[in-house]
Amino acid sequence: MCLCLGGAKKKKKKKNNKKKKRVVQTEPPTIPISAFFPNKIYPEGELCEYKDDNLWRTTNEEKRALEKQNFDQYNDIRRAAEVHRQVRKYARRNIKPGMTMTEICEMIENGTRTLVEAKGFESGIGFPTGCSLNHCAAHYTPNAGDKTVLQHGDVCKIDFGVHVNGRIIDSAFTLTFDPVYDNLLAAVKDATNTGIREAGIDVRLGDIGAAIQEVMESYEVEIGGKTYQVKPIRNLTGHSIEQYKIHGTKAVPIVNNGDPTKMEEGDYFAIETFGSTGRGYVHHDKETSHYARVYDLPKIPIRLPRAKTLFETINREFGTLPFCRRYLDRLGEEKYLLALKSLCDTGHVADYPPLVDIKGSYTAQYEHTLVLRPTRKEVLSRGDDY
């Protein structure tokens, strides 16, 4: 027996050496973003202070209080942004020549639905995945039966969207596999970053376009022994984004068009630029795949019964978010082309055919979504890749 002086010894607490397991995304991505952020607070994008007369906003108490009030909507779109970053990280590593455009789009869309935990209007895909090739600058996604295969010499624009409660991330990048296009991509990336840098509260949209144009046109690219000045595609623009409405009321030009309209506090913008080795002007061509219900519906009745039932599906499944034919196929809709055309003719649905420059030319695109917060600018979709 042992006598212990000074009372009984306190038992030492055993150290818990178990470390919390770090969540690691799978390949392909299958773990929802919410699993990485159990507190449901999602990371901020790139923060940029405003310039010149707006510098006071950073420390202004009233503006800071206003940001706290807006936290929920910022948190929603940051969740969408994190989904975009993780999905595109996988896509950029795995998209290779030899894949069909349908395989590419389904890879991106399946990842998006899973990571954002798609649930109707609460969360999901923001708009159809664009995978426009070469002289086609925008609004191409494959319809059923499209067997197009990605080639080593292609210039492919990947443009996809994610939404949470209607807060949409719209972000795009360009993929190439031949270094001959490097300067074309560098020009457009530099131009997009210029637009982001120039954006701010009370900045005139025309001034942003002038800055973008100056940078874009300072680049040249040599392809097939011929030198081209990179041209901004003057009839394509960036745009403001509203809740459940991908194209808001403001257009951000990529040339100097003298537009005096100003950016305003609270605005969300997709800053996107397109560069081309062609004319720098696009027109409609090829088979349409992109559609969207018109925001302000006409008072014209839908007389065709099949069109009426199709419109009910569109309204229920997509609302004002854009969709494509593949999404209707996925829902089990059949023999709907005549009804869809009828809805376009009556103005209930808008169609968005592919936009192309001259054949033989090459186009590139880069795009980010930002918000003009009361205290500073936040580039929501910024990542390590672009």
mmCIF file of C-alpha atoms in Angstrom:
data_model
loop_
_atom_site.group_PDB
_atom_site.id
_atom_site.type_symbol
_atom_site.label_atom_id
_atom_site.label_comp_id
_atom_site.label_asym_id
_atom_site.label_seq_id
_atom_site.Cartn_x
_atom_site.Cartn_y
_atom_site.Cartn_z
ATOM 1 C CA MET A 1 0.000 0.000 0.000
ATOM 2 C CA CYS A 2 1.182 3.510 -0.765
ATOM 3 C CA LEU A 3 0.154 6.637 1.132
ATOM 4 C CA CYS A 4 -0.117 9.750 -1.039
ATOM 5 C CA LEU A 5 0.457 13.140 0.529
ATOM 6 C CA GLY A 6 -1.508 16.179 -0.588
ATOM 7 C CA GLY A 7 -4.619 14.321 -1.670
ATOM 8 C CA ALA A 8 -5.309 12.110 -4.655
ATOM 9 C CA LYS A 9 -3.460 12.732 -7.896
ATOM 10 C CA LYS A 10 -5.499 14.179 -10.710
ATOM 11 C CA LYS A 11 -5.846 11.888 -13.652
ATOM 12 C CA LYS A 12 -4.192 13.266 -16.736
ATOM 13 C CA LYS A 13 -6.508 13.755 -19.675
ATOM 14 C CA LYS A 14 -5.555 11.609 -22.592
ATOM 15 C CA LYS A 15 -4.606 13.612 -25.624
ATOM 16 C CA ASN A 16 -6.840 13.072 -28.575
ATOM 17 C CA ASN A 17 -4.341 12.442 -31.313
ATOM 18 C CA LYS A 18 -7.001 11.835 -33.888
ATOM 19 C CA LYS A 19 -6.816 14.543 -36.504
ATOM 20 C CA LYS A 20 -9.916 15.653 -38.266
ATOM 21 C CA LYS A 21 -9.995 14.080 -41.680
ATOM 22 C CA ARG A 22 -9.540 16.644 -44.431
ATOM 23 C CA VAL A 23 -12.155 16.345 -47.148
ATOM 24 C CA VAL A 24 -10.510 15.781 -50.529
ATOM 25 C CA GLN A 25 -12.414 16.041 -53.785
ATOM 26 C CA THR A 26 -12.703 12.874 -55.851
ATOM 27 C CA GLU A 27 -11.859 12.364 -59.521
ATOM 28 C CA PRO A 28 -14.277 12.949 -61.150
ATOM 29 C CA PRO A 29 -15.740 15.368 -58.578
ATOM 30 C CA THR A 30 -18.601 13.788 -56.607
ATOM 31 C CA ILE A 31 -18.413 15.388 -53.132
ATOM 32 C CA PRO A 32 -20.803 18.333 -52.659
ATOM 33 C CA ILE A 33 -19.193 21.661 -51.861
ATOM 34 C CA SER A 34 -21.138 21.854 -48.592
ATOM 35 C CA ALA A 35 -19.026 18.949 -47.252
ATOM 36 C CA PHE A 36 -15.918 21.134 -47.476
ATOM 37 C CA PHE A 37 -17.554 23.951 -45.506
ATOM 38 C CA PRO A 38 -19.566 22.449 -42.620
ATOM 39 C CA ASN A 39 -20.254 25.930 -41.209
ATOM 40 C CA LYS A 40 -21.896 26.784 -44.582
ATOM 41 C CA ILE A 41 -19.776 29.906 -44.960
ATOM 42 C CA TYR A 42 -18.099 29.923 -48.364
ATOM 43 C CA PRO A 43 -14.818 31.631 -49.322
ATOM 44 C CA GLU A 44 -14.659 35.156 -50.696
ATOM 45 C CA GLY A 45 -13.352 35.737 -54.185
ATOM 46 C CA GLU A 46 -10.503 38.084 -55.058
ATOM 47 C CA LEU A 47 -10.966 41.378 -53.174
ATOM 48 C CA CYS A 48 -9.946 44.602 -54.932
ATOM 49 C CA GLU A 49 -10.139 48.068 -53.455
ATOM 50 C CA TYR A 50 -11.837 50.744 -55.492
ATOM 51 C CA LYS A 51 -9.725 53.444 -57.053
ATOM 52 C CA ASP A 52 -9.543 57.202 -56.604
ATOM 53 C CA ASP A 53 -12.735 58.788 -55.226
ATOM 54 C CA ASN A 54 -14.118 55.473 -53.994
ATOM 55 C CA LEU A 55 -11.246 54.581 -51.665
ATOM 56 C CA TRP A 56 -13.155 55.912 -48.643
ATOM 57 C CA ARG A 57 -15.645 53.053 -48.941
ATOM 58 C CA THR A 58 -13.312 50.470 -47.402
ATOM 59 C CA THR A 59 -13.536 51.970 -43.910
ATOM 60 C CA ASN A 60 -16.988 53.556 -44.068
ATOM 61 C CA GLU A 61 -19.142 52.104 -41.254
ATOM 62 C CA GLU A 62 -22.412 52.602 -43.109
ATOM 63 C CA LYS A 63 -21.114 50.691 -46.133
ATOM 64 C CA ARG A 64 -19.736 47.916 -43.956
ATOM 65 C CA ALA A 65 -23.083 47.557 -42.229
ATOM 66 C CA LEU A 66 -24.808 47.337 -45.598
ATOM 67 C CA GLU A 67 -22.488 44.474 -46.597
ATOM 68 C CA LYS A 68 -23.455 42.563 -43.466
ATOM 69 C CA GLN A 69 -27.102 42.879 -44.490
ATOM 70 C CA ASN A 70 -26.223 41.415 -47.897
ATOM 71 C CA PHE A 71 -24.220 38.503 -46.518
ATOM 72 C CA ASP A 72 -26.718 35.779 -47.490
ATOM 73 C CA GLN A 73 -26.737 36.673 -51.183
ATOM 74 C CA TYR A 74 -22.923 36.956 -51.216
ATOM 75 C CA ASN A 75 -22.656 33.590 -49.496
ATOM 76 C CA ASP A 76 -24.988 31.990 -52.041
ATOM 77 C CA ILE A 77 -22.979 33.168 -55.026
ATOM 78 C CA ARG A 78 -19.676 32.277 -53.321
ATOM 79 C CA ARG A 79 -20.972 28.737 -52.975
ATOM 80 C CA ALA A 80 -21.735 28.741 -56.712
ATOM 81 C CA ALA A 81 -18.243 30.125 -57.397
ATOM 82 C CA GLU A 82 -16.549 27.357 -55.409
ATOM 83 C CA VAL A 83 -18.514 24.771 -57.385
ATOM 84 C CA HIS A 84 -17.351 26.413 -60.607
ATOM 85 C CA ARG A 85 -13.702 26.372 -59.506
ATOM 86 C CA GLN A 86 -13.724 22.697 -58.544
ATOM 87 C CA VAL A 87 -15.627 21.520 -61.620
ATOM 88 C CA ARG A 88 -13.433 23.467 -64.025
ATOM 89 C CA LYS A 89 -10.275 22.274 -62.266
ATOM 90 C CA TYR A 90 -11.243 18.716 -63.168
ATOM 91 C CA ALA A 91 -12.452 19.691 -66.662
ATOM 92 C CA ARG A 92 -9.269 21.599 -67.550
ATOM 93 C CA ARG A 93 -7.164 18.570 -66.607
ATOM 94 C CA ASN A 94 -9.291 15.999 -68.370
ATOM 95 C CA ILE A 95 -10.688 17.525 -71.563
ATOM 96 C CA LYS A 96 -8.595 16.071 -74.370
ATOM 97 C CA PRO A 97 -8.728 15.829 -78.173
ATOM 98 C CA GLY A 98 -10.747 12.800 -79.242
ATOM 99 C CA MET A 99 -13.614 13.468 -76.820
ATOM 100 C CA THR A 100 -17.019 14.303 -78.253
ATOM 101 C CA MET A 101 -18.467 17.681 -77.365
ATOM 102 C CA THR A 102 -21.377 15.866 -75.702
ATOM 103 C CA GLU A 103 -18.978 13.978 -73.420
ATOM 104 C CA ILE A 104 -17.286 17.255 -72.474
ATOM 105 C CA CYS A 105 -20.563 19.003 -71.655
ATOM 106 C CA GLU A 106 -21.927 16.074 -69.677
ATOM 107 C CA MET A 107 -18.688 15.865 -67.664
ATOM 108 C CA ILE A 108 -19.093 19.518 -66.651
ATOM 109 C CA GLU A 109 -22.849 19.399 -66.096
ATOM 110 C CA ASN A 110 -22.834 16.177 -64.063
ATOM 111 C CA GLY A 111 -20.094 17.618 -61.858
ATOM 112 C CA THR A 112 -21.998 20.873 -61.429
ATOM 113 C CA ARG A 113 -25.267 19.175 -60.480
ATOM 114 C CA THR A 114 -23.515 16.962 -57.935
ATOM 115 C CA LEU A 115 -21.299 19.567 -56.291
ATOM 116 C CA VAL A 116 -24.015 22.225 -56.020
ATOM 117 C CA GLU A 117 -26.590 19.609 -54.901
ATOM 118 C CA ALA A 118 -28.987 20.599 -57.648
ATOM 119 C CA LYS A 119 -32.482 21.202 -56.349
ATOM 120 C CA GLY A 120 -34.791 23.049 -58.687
ATOM 121 C CA PHE A 121 -34.657 26.814 -58.251
ATOM 122 C CA GLU A 122 -32.606 26.524 -55.042
ATOM 123 C CA SER A 123 -29.416 25.421 -56.791
ATOM 124 C CA GLY A 124 -28.251 24.019 -60.099
ATOM 125 C CA ILE A 125 -26.877 24.768 -63.542
ATOM 126 C CA GLY A 126 -27.001 28.457 -64.445
ATOM 127 C CA PHE A 127 -27.188 27.972 -68.225
ATOM 128 C CA PRO A 128 -26.176 25.374 -70.859
ATOM 129 C CA THR A 129 -22.473 24.562 -71.152
ATOM 130 C CA GLY A 130 -20.981 26.361 -74.137
ATOM 131 C CA CYS A 131 -18.156 24.587 -75.970
ATOM 132 C CA SER A 132 -17.903 26.761 -79.085
ATOM 133 C CA LEU A 133 -15.119 25.842 -81.510
ATOM 134 C CA ASN A 134 -12.766 27.934 -83.632
ATOM 135 C CA HIS A 135 -14.691 30.605 -85.615
ATOM 136 C CA CYS A 136 -17.791 29.949 -83.492
ATOM 137 C CA ALA A 137 -17.481 32.348 -80.557
ATOM 138 C CA ALA A 138 -20.527 31.560 -78.419
ATOM 139 C CA HIS A 139 -23.882 29.810 -77.895
ATOM 140 C CA TYR A 140 -22.930 26.371 -79.194
ATOM 141 C CA THR A 141 -23.684 23.250 -77.186
ATOM 142 C CA PRO A 142 -24.358 19.915 -78.871
ATOM 143 C CA ASN A 143 -27.904 18.786 -79.566
ATOM 144 C CA ALA A 144 -28.843 15.089 -79.554
ATOM 145 C CA GLY A 145 -27.062 13.234 -82.333
ATOM 146 C CA ASP A 146 -24.201 15.747 -82.627
ATOM 147 C CA LYS A 147 -21.045 13.661 -83.145
ATOM 148 C CA THR A 148 -18.538 16.557 -83.203
ATOM 149 C CA VAL A 149 -15.158 15.490 -81.805
ATOM 150 C CA LEU A 150 -12.595 17.845 -80.274
ATOM 151 C CA GLN A 151 -9.457 18.040 -82.446
ATOM 152 C CA HIS A 152 -5.851 18.881 -81.515
ATOM 153 C CA GLY A 153 -5.946 22.056 -83.615
ATOM 154 C CA ASP A 154 -9.226 23.380 -82.170
ATOM 155 C CA VAL A 155 -9.750 26.508 -80.073
ATOM 156 C CA CYS A 156 -12.516 25.592 -77.622
ATOM 157 C CA LYS A 157 -14.362 28.088 -75.419
ATOM 158 C CA ILE A 158 -15.773 26.461 -72.265
ATOM 159 C CA ASP A 159 -18.478 28.705 -70.810
ATOM 160 C CA PHE A 160 -20.652 27.337 -68.001
ATOM 161 C CA GLY A 161 -22.760 28.661 -65.160
ATOM 162 C CA VAL A 162 -23.742 27.700 -61.627
ATOM 163 C CA HIS A 163 -26.514 29.224 -59.534
ATOM 164 C CA VAL A 164 -27.575 29.144 -55.892
ATOM 165 C CA ASN A 165 -30.964 30.740 -55.189
ATOM 166 C CA GLY A 166 -30.761 32.436 -58.586
ATOM 167 C CA ARG A 167 -27.373 34.061 -57.897
ATOM 168 C CA ILE A 168 -25.465 33.089 -61.030
ATOM 169 C CA ILE A 169 -21.733 32.607 -61.593
ATOM 170 C CA ASP A 170 -20.929 33.090 -65.279
ATOM 171 C CA SER A 171 -17.312 32.270 -66.040
ATOM 172 C CA ALA A 172 -15.459 31.028 -69.122
ATOM 173 C CA PHE A 173 -12.015 30.027 -70.356
ATOM 174 C CA THR A 174 -10.432 28.854 -73.612
ATOM 175 C CA LEU A 175 -8.712 25.513 -74.163
ATOM 176 C CA THR A 176 -6.099 24.862 -76.857
ATOM 177 C CA PHE A 177 -3.615 22.052 -77.420
ATOM 178 C CA ASP A 178 -1.342 23.764 -79.947
ATOM 179 C CA PRO A 179 0.966 26.549 -78.654
ATOM 180 C CA VAL A 180 0.464 28.471 -81.910
ATOM 181 C CA TYR A 181 -2.640 30.006 -80.281
ATOM 182 C CA ASP A 182 -0.889 31.112 -77.078
ATOM 183 C CA ASN A 183 -0.824 34.812 -77.995
ATOM 184 C CA LEU A 184 -4.507 34.786 -78.925
ATOM 185 C CA LEU A 185 -5.365 33.426 -75.487
ATOM 186 C CA ALA A 186 -2.958 35.830 -73.769
ATOM 187 C CA ALA A 187 -4.613 38.786 -75.520
ATOM 188 C CA VAL A 188 -8.111 37.845 -74.400
ATOM 189 C CA LYS A 189 -7.092 36.971 -70.862
ATOM 190 C CA ASP A 190 -5.255 40.309 -70.545
ATOM 191 C CA ALA A 191 -8.270 42.149 -71.953
ATOM 192 C CA THR A 192 -10.654 40.471 -69.495
ATOM 193 C CA ASN A 193 -8.360 41.278 -66.567
ATOM 194 C CA THR A 194 -8.213 44.883 -67.823
ATOM 195 C CA GLY A 195 -12.016 45.066 -67.789
ATOM 196 C CA ILE A 196 -12.058 43.679 -64.251
ATOM 197 C CA ARG A 197 -9.425 46.166 -63.116
ATOM 198 C CA GLU A 198 -11.273 49.136 -64.647
ATOM 199 C CA ALA A 199 -14.712 48.125 -63.320
ATOM 200 C CA GLY A 200 -16.012 50.068 -60.336
ATOM 201 C CA ILE A 201 -18.823 52.150 -58.882
ATOM 202 C CA ASP A 202 -19.630 55.167 -61.096
ATOM 203 C CA VAL A 203 -17.309 53.977 -63.888
ATOM 204 C CA ARG A 204 -18.703 54.553 -67.391
ATOM 205 C CA LEU A 205 -19.229 51.390 -69.415
ATOM 206 C CA GLY A 206 -17.789 52.991 -72.560
ATOM 207 C CA ASP A 207 -14.544 53.751 -70.734
ATOM 208 C CA ILE A 208 -14.180 50.089 -69.795
ATOM 209 C CA GLY A 209 -14.705 49.125 -73.432
ATOM 210 C CA ALA A 210 -12.015 51.581 -74.545
ATOM 211 C CA ALA A 211 -9.483 50.105 -72.100
ATOM 212 C CA ILE A 212 -10.321 46.542 -73.191
ATOM 213 C CA GLN A 213 -9.992 47.417 -76.887
ATOM 214 C CA GLU A 214 -6.624 49.097 -76.428
ATOM 215 C CA VAL A 215 -5.169 46.054 -74.680
ATOM 216 C CA MET A 216 -6.695 43.474 -77.045
ATOM 217 C CA GLU A 217 -5.453 45.221 -80.174
ATOM 218 C CA SER A 218 -1.909 45.473 -78.838
ATOM 219 C CA TYR A 219 -1.470 41.705 -79.448
ATOM 220 C CA GLU A 220 -0.591 39.833 -82.610
ATOM 221 C CA VAL A 221 -0.677 36.114 -83.312
ATOM 222 C CA GLU A 222 1.055 34.180 -86.080
ATOM 223 C CA ILE A 223 -0.871 31.191 -87.453
ATOM 224 C CA GLY A 224 0.174 29.252 -90.535
ATOM 225 C CA GLY A 225 2.857 31.776 -91.399
ATOM 226 C CA LYS A 226 0.397 34.689 -91.396
ATOM 227 C CA THR A 227 0.289 37.410 -88.723
ATOM 228 C CA TYR A 228 -3.068 38.622 -87.382
ATOM 229 C CA GLN A 229 -3.848 41.528 -85.083
ATOM 230 C CA VAL A 230 -6.177 40.229 -82.383
ATOM 231 C CA LYS A 231 -9.515 42.019 -82.790
ATOM 232 C CA PRO A 232 -12.195 42.413 -80.122
ATOM 233 C CA ILE A 233 -15.526 41.050 -81.376
ATOM 234 C CA ARG A 234 -17.327 44.371 -81.345
ATOM 235 C CA ASN A 235 -20.902 43.071 -81.267
ATOM 236 C CA LEU A 236 -20.357 40.834 -78.223
ATOM 237 C CA THR A 237 -20.372 42.284 -74.716
ATOM 238 C CA GLY A 238 -20.184 41.490 -71.051
ATOM 239 C CA HIS A 239 -23.366 42.122 -69.077
ATOM 240 C CA SER A 240 -24.938 42.754 -65.721
ATOM 241 C CA ILE A 241 -26.504 39.752 -63.969
ATOM 242 C CA GLU A 242 -29.712 39.796 -61.963
ATOM 243 C CA GLN A 243 -31.323 37.127 -59.814
ATOM 244 C CA TYR A 244 -32.475 34.285 -62.093
ATOM 245 C CA LYS A 245 -31.661 36.524 -65.084
ATOM 246 C CA ILE A 246 -28.324 35.891 -66.762
ATOM 247 C CA HIS A 247 -28.456 39.003 -68.972
ATOM 248 C CA GLY A 248 -29.371 42.115 -67.015
ATOM 249 C CA THR A 249 -30.059 45.577 -68.381
ATOM 250 C CA LYS A 250 -26.445 46.790 -68.719
ATOM 251 C CA ALA A 251 -23.983 45.724 -71.419
ATOM 252 C CA VAL A 252 -20.216 45.991 -70.893
ATOM 253 C CA PRO A 253 -18.698 46.724 -74.320
ATOM 254 C CA ILE A 254 -15.292 45.447 -75.399
ATOM 255 C CA VAL A 255 -14.711 48.348 -77.770
ATOM 256 C CA ASN A 256 -14.937 52.101 -77.233
ATOM 257 C CA ASN A 257 -18.614 52.774 -77.969
ATOM 258 C CA GLY A 258 -18.935 55.917 -75.836
ATOM 259 C CA ASP A 259 -21.687 54.474 -73.617
ATOM 260 C CA PRO A 260 -22.066 56.924 -70.675
ATOM 261 C CA THR A 261 -24.050 54.439 -68.529
ATOM 262 C CA LYS A 262 -22.409 53.972 -65.140
ATOM 263 C CA MET A 263 -21.833 50.893 -63.042
ATOM 264 C CA GLU A 264 -23.591 51.157 -59.676
ATOM 265 C CA GLU A 265 -23.112 49.911 -56.141
ATOM 266 C CA GLY A 266 -24.592 46.441 -55.735
ATOM 267 C CA ASP A 267 -24.349 45.527 -59.429
ATOM 268 C CA TYR A 268 -23.213 42.060 -60.458
ATOM 269 C CA PHE A 269 -21.345 41.867 -63.761
ATOM 270 C CA ALA A 270 -19.976 39.213 -66.071
ATOM 271 C CA ILE A 271 -16.842 40.788 -67.500
ATOM 272 C CA GLU A 272 -16.159 38.797 -70.657
ATOM 273 C CA THR A 273 -14.078 39.542 -73.712
ATOM 274 C CA PHE A 274 -13.776 37.815 -77.072
ATOM 275 C CA GLY A 275 -10.805 38.108 -79.414
ATOM 276 C CA SER A 276 -10.711 37.019 -83.054
ATOM 277 C CA THR A 277 -8.338 36.567 -85.964
ATOM 278 C CA GLY A 278 -11.290 37.205 -88.287
ATOM 279 C CA ARG A 279 -13.439 40.296 -88.884
ATOM 280 C CA GLY A 280 -14.180 40.857 -85.224
ATOM 281 C CA TYR A 281 -17.913 40.687 -85.913
ATOM 282 C CA VAL A 282 -20.241 37.702 -85.406
ATOM 283 C CA HIS A 283 -23.511 36.615 -86.982
ATOM 284 C CA HIS A 284 -26.001 33.778 -86.395
ATOM 285 C CA ASP A 285 -25.302 30.441 -88.032
ATOM 286 C CA LYS A 286 -25.764 26.699 -87.499
ATOM 287 C CA GLU A 287 -28.456 24.819 -85.554
ATOM 288 C CA THR A 288 -29.861 26.488 -82.439
ATOM 289 C CA SER A 289 -29.368 24.786 -79.088
ATOM 290 C CA HIS A 290 -29.766 27.615 -76.506
ATOM 291 C CA TYR A 291 -33.161 28.937 -75.389
ATOM 292 C CA ALA A 292 -34.669 30.889 -72.479
ATOM 293 C CA ARG A 293 -38.128 31.815 -71.348
ATOM 294 C CA VAL A 294 -38.729 35.498 -71.965
ATOM 295 C CA TYR A 295 -38.497 37.513 -68.756
ATOM 296 C CA ASP A 296 -41.465 39.790 -69.433
ATOM 297 C CA LEU A 297 -44.002 37.420 -70.949
ATOM 298 C CA PRO A 298 -46.242 38.653 -73.783
ATOM 299 C CA LYS A 299 -50.007 38.652 -73.310
ATOM 300 C CA ILE A 300 -50.446 36.439 -76.360
ATOM 301 C CA PRO A 301 -52.246 33.164 -75.546
ATOM 302 C CA ILE A 302 -50.533 29.859 -76.386
ATOM 303 C CA ARG A 303 -53.029 28.125 -78.662
ATOM 304 C CA LEU A 304 -51.118 24.972 -79.662
ATOM 305 C CA PRO A 305 -51.807 22.296 -76.961
ATOM 306 C CA ARG A 306 -48.338 20.726 -77.320
ATOM 307 C CA ALA A 307 -46.717 24.166 -77.020
ATOM 308 C CA LYS A 308 -48.769 24.847 -73.906
ATOM 309 C CA THR A 309 -47.615 21.652 -72.151
ATOM 310 C CA LEU A 310 -43.998 22.271 -73.224
ATOM 311 C CA PHE A 311 -44.175 25.808 -71.841
ATOM 312 C CA GLU A 312 -45.452 24.442 -68.536
ATOM 313 C CA THR A 313 -42.391 22.161 -68.406
ATOM 314 C CA ILE A 314 -40.046 25.047 -69.239
ATOM 315 C CA ASN A 315 -41.644 27.266 -66.604
ATOM 316 C CA ARG A 316 -41.568 24.554 -63.951
ATOM 317 C CA GLU A 317 -38.039 23.278 -64.600
ATOM 318 C CA PHE A 318 -36.095 26.368 -65.694
ATOM 319 C CA GLY A 319 -38.135 29.502 -65.049
ATOM 320 C CA THR A 320 -36.108 32.319 -66.614
ATOM 321 C CA LEU A 321 -32.820 30.377 -66.547
ATOM 322 C CA PRO A 322 -31.537 29.397 -70.020
ATOM 323 C CA PHE A 323 -31.817 25.793 -71.163
ATOM 324 C CA CYS A 324 -30.900 23.673 -74.182
ATOM 325 C CA ARG A 325 -32.474 20.809 -76.084
ATOM 326 C CA ARG A 326 -30.391 18.230 -74.204
ATOM 327 C CA TYR A 327 -32.030 19.382 -70.966
ATOM 328 C CA LEU A 328 -35.489 18.813 -72.460
ATOM 329 C CA ASP A 329 -34.374 15.361 -73.644
ATOM 330 C CA ARG A 330 -33.155 14.611 -70.120
ATOM 331 C CA LEU A 331 -36.621 15.409 -68.765
ATOM 332 C CA GLY A 332 -38.173 12.909 -71.156
ATOM 333 C CA GLU A 333 -39.674 15.472 -73.531
ATOM 334 C CA GLU A 334 -40.186 14.058 -77.046
ATOM 335 C CA LYS A 335 -41.176 15.477 -80.433
ATOM 336 C CA TYR A 336 -41.077 19.016 -79.094
ATOM 337 C CA LEU A 337 -39.315 20.929 -81.907
ATOM 338 C CA LEU A 338 -42.506 22.235 -83.539
ATOM 339 C CA ALA A 339 -43.892 23.299 -80.149
ATOM 340 C CA LEU A 340 -40.596 24.978 -79.252
ATOM 341 C CA LYS A 341 -40.579 26.891 -82.548
ATOM 342 C CA SER A 342 -44.164 27.956 -81.886
ATOM 343 C CA LEU A 343 -43.181 29.346 -78.454
ATOM 344 C CA CYS A 344 -40.338 31.278 -80.080
ATOM 345 C CA ASP A 345 -42.694 32.632 -82.740
ATOM 346 C CA THR A 346 -45.199 33.848 -80.125
ATOM 347 C CA GLY A 347 -42.440 35.498 -78.066
ATOM 348 C CA HIS A 348 -42.757 33.299 -74.980
ATOM 349 C CA VAL A 349 -39.311 31.781 -75.506
ATOM 350 C CA ALA A 350 -36.201 33.380 -77.047
ATOM 351 C CA ASP A 351 -33.776 31.359 -79.135
ATOM 352 C CA TYR A 352 -30.034 32.048 -79.167
ATOM 353 C CA PRO A 353 -28.364 30.569 -82.270
ATOM 354 C CA PRO A 354 -24.578 30.062 -82.378
ATOM 355 C CA LEU A 355 -22.553 33.228 -83.040
ATOM 356 C CA VAL A 356 -19.791 32.877 -85.616
ATOM 357 C CA ASP A 357 -17.056 34.975 -87.233
ATOM 358 C CA ILE A 358 -15.773 34.165 -90.750
ATOM 359 C CA LYS A 359 -14.827 30.552 -91.473
ATOM 360 C CA GLY A 360 -11.144 29.816 -90.993
ATOM 361 C CA SER A 361 -10.789 32.360 -88.189
ATOM 362 C CA TYR A 362 -10.182 31.578 -84.516
ATOM 363 C CA THR A 363 -11.894 33.125 -81.503
ATOM 364 C CA ALA A 364 -11.088 33.015 -77.785
ATOM 365 C CA GLN A 365 -12.968 34.001 -74.619
ATOM 366 C CA TYR A 366 -12.261 34.617 -70.939
ATOM 367 C CA GLU A 367 -14.873 35.683 -68.391
ATOM 368 C CA HIS A 368 -15.361 36.309 -64.678
ATOM 369 C CA THR A 369 -18.279 37.330 -62.485
ATOM 370 C CA LEU A 370 -17.796 40.163 -60.007
ATOM 371 C CA VAL A 371 -19.928 42.145 -57.580
ATOM 372 C CA LEU A 372 -19.531 45.821 -56.742
ATOM 373 C CA ARG A 373 -19.898 45.563 -52.988
ATOM 374 C CA PRO A 374 -20.400 48.780 -50.990
ATOM 375 C CA THR A 375 -16.803 48.698 -49.653
ATOM 376 C CA ARG A 376 -14.815 46.879 -52.343
ATOM 377 C CA LYS A 377 -14.978 44.926 -55.577
ATOM 378 C CA GLU A 378 -15.080 41.114 -55.307
ATOM 379 C CA VAL A 379 -14.092 38.972 -58.287
ATOM 380 C CA LEU A 380 -16.215 36.008 -57.271
ATOM 381 C CA SER A 381 -15.107 33.381 -59.805
ATOM 382 C CA ARG A 382 -11.357 34.093 -59.644
ATOM 383 C CA GLY A 383 -9.217 30.984 -59.155
ATOM 384 C CA ASP A 384 -5.624 29.829 -59.333
ATOM 385 C CA ASP A 385 -6.112 28.927 -62.996
ATOM 386 C CA TYR A 386 -7.333 32.282 -64.385
#
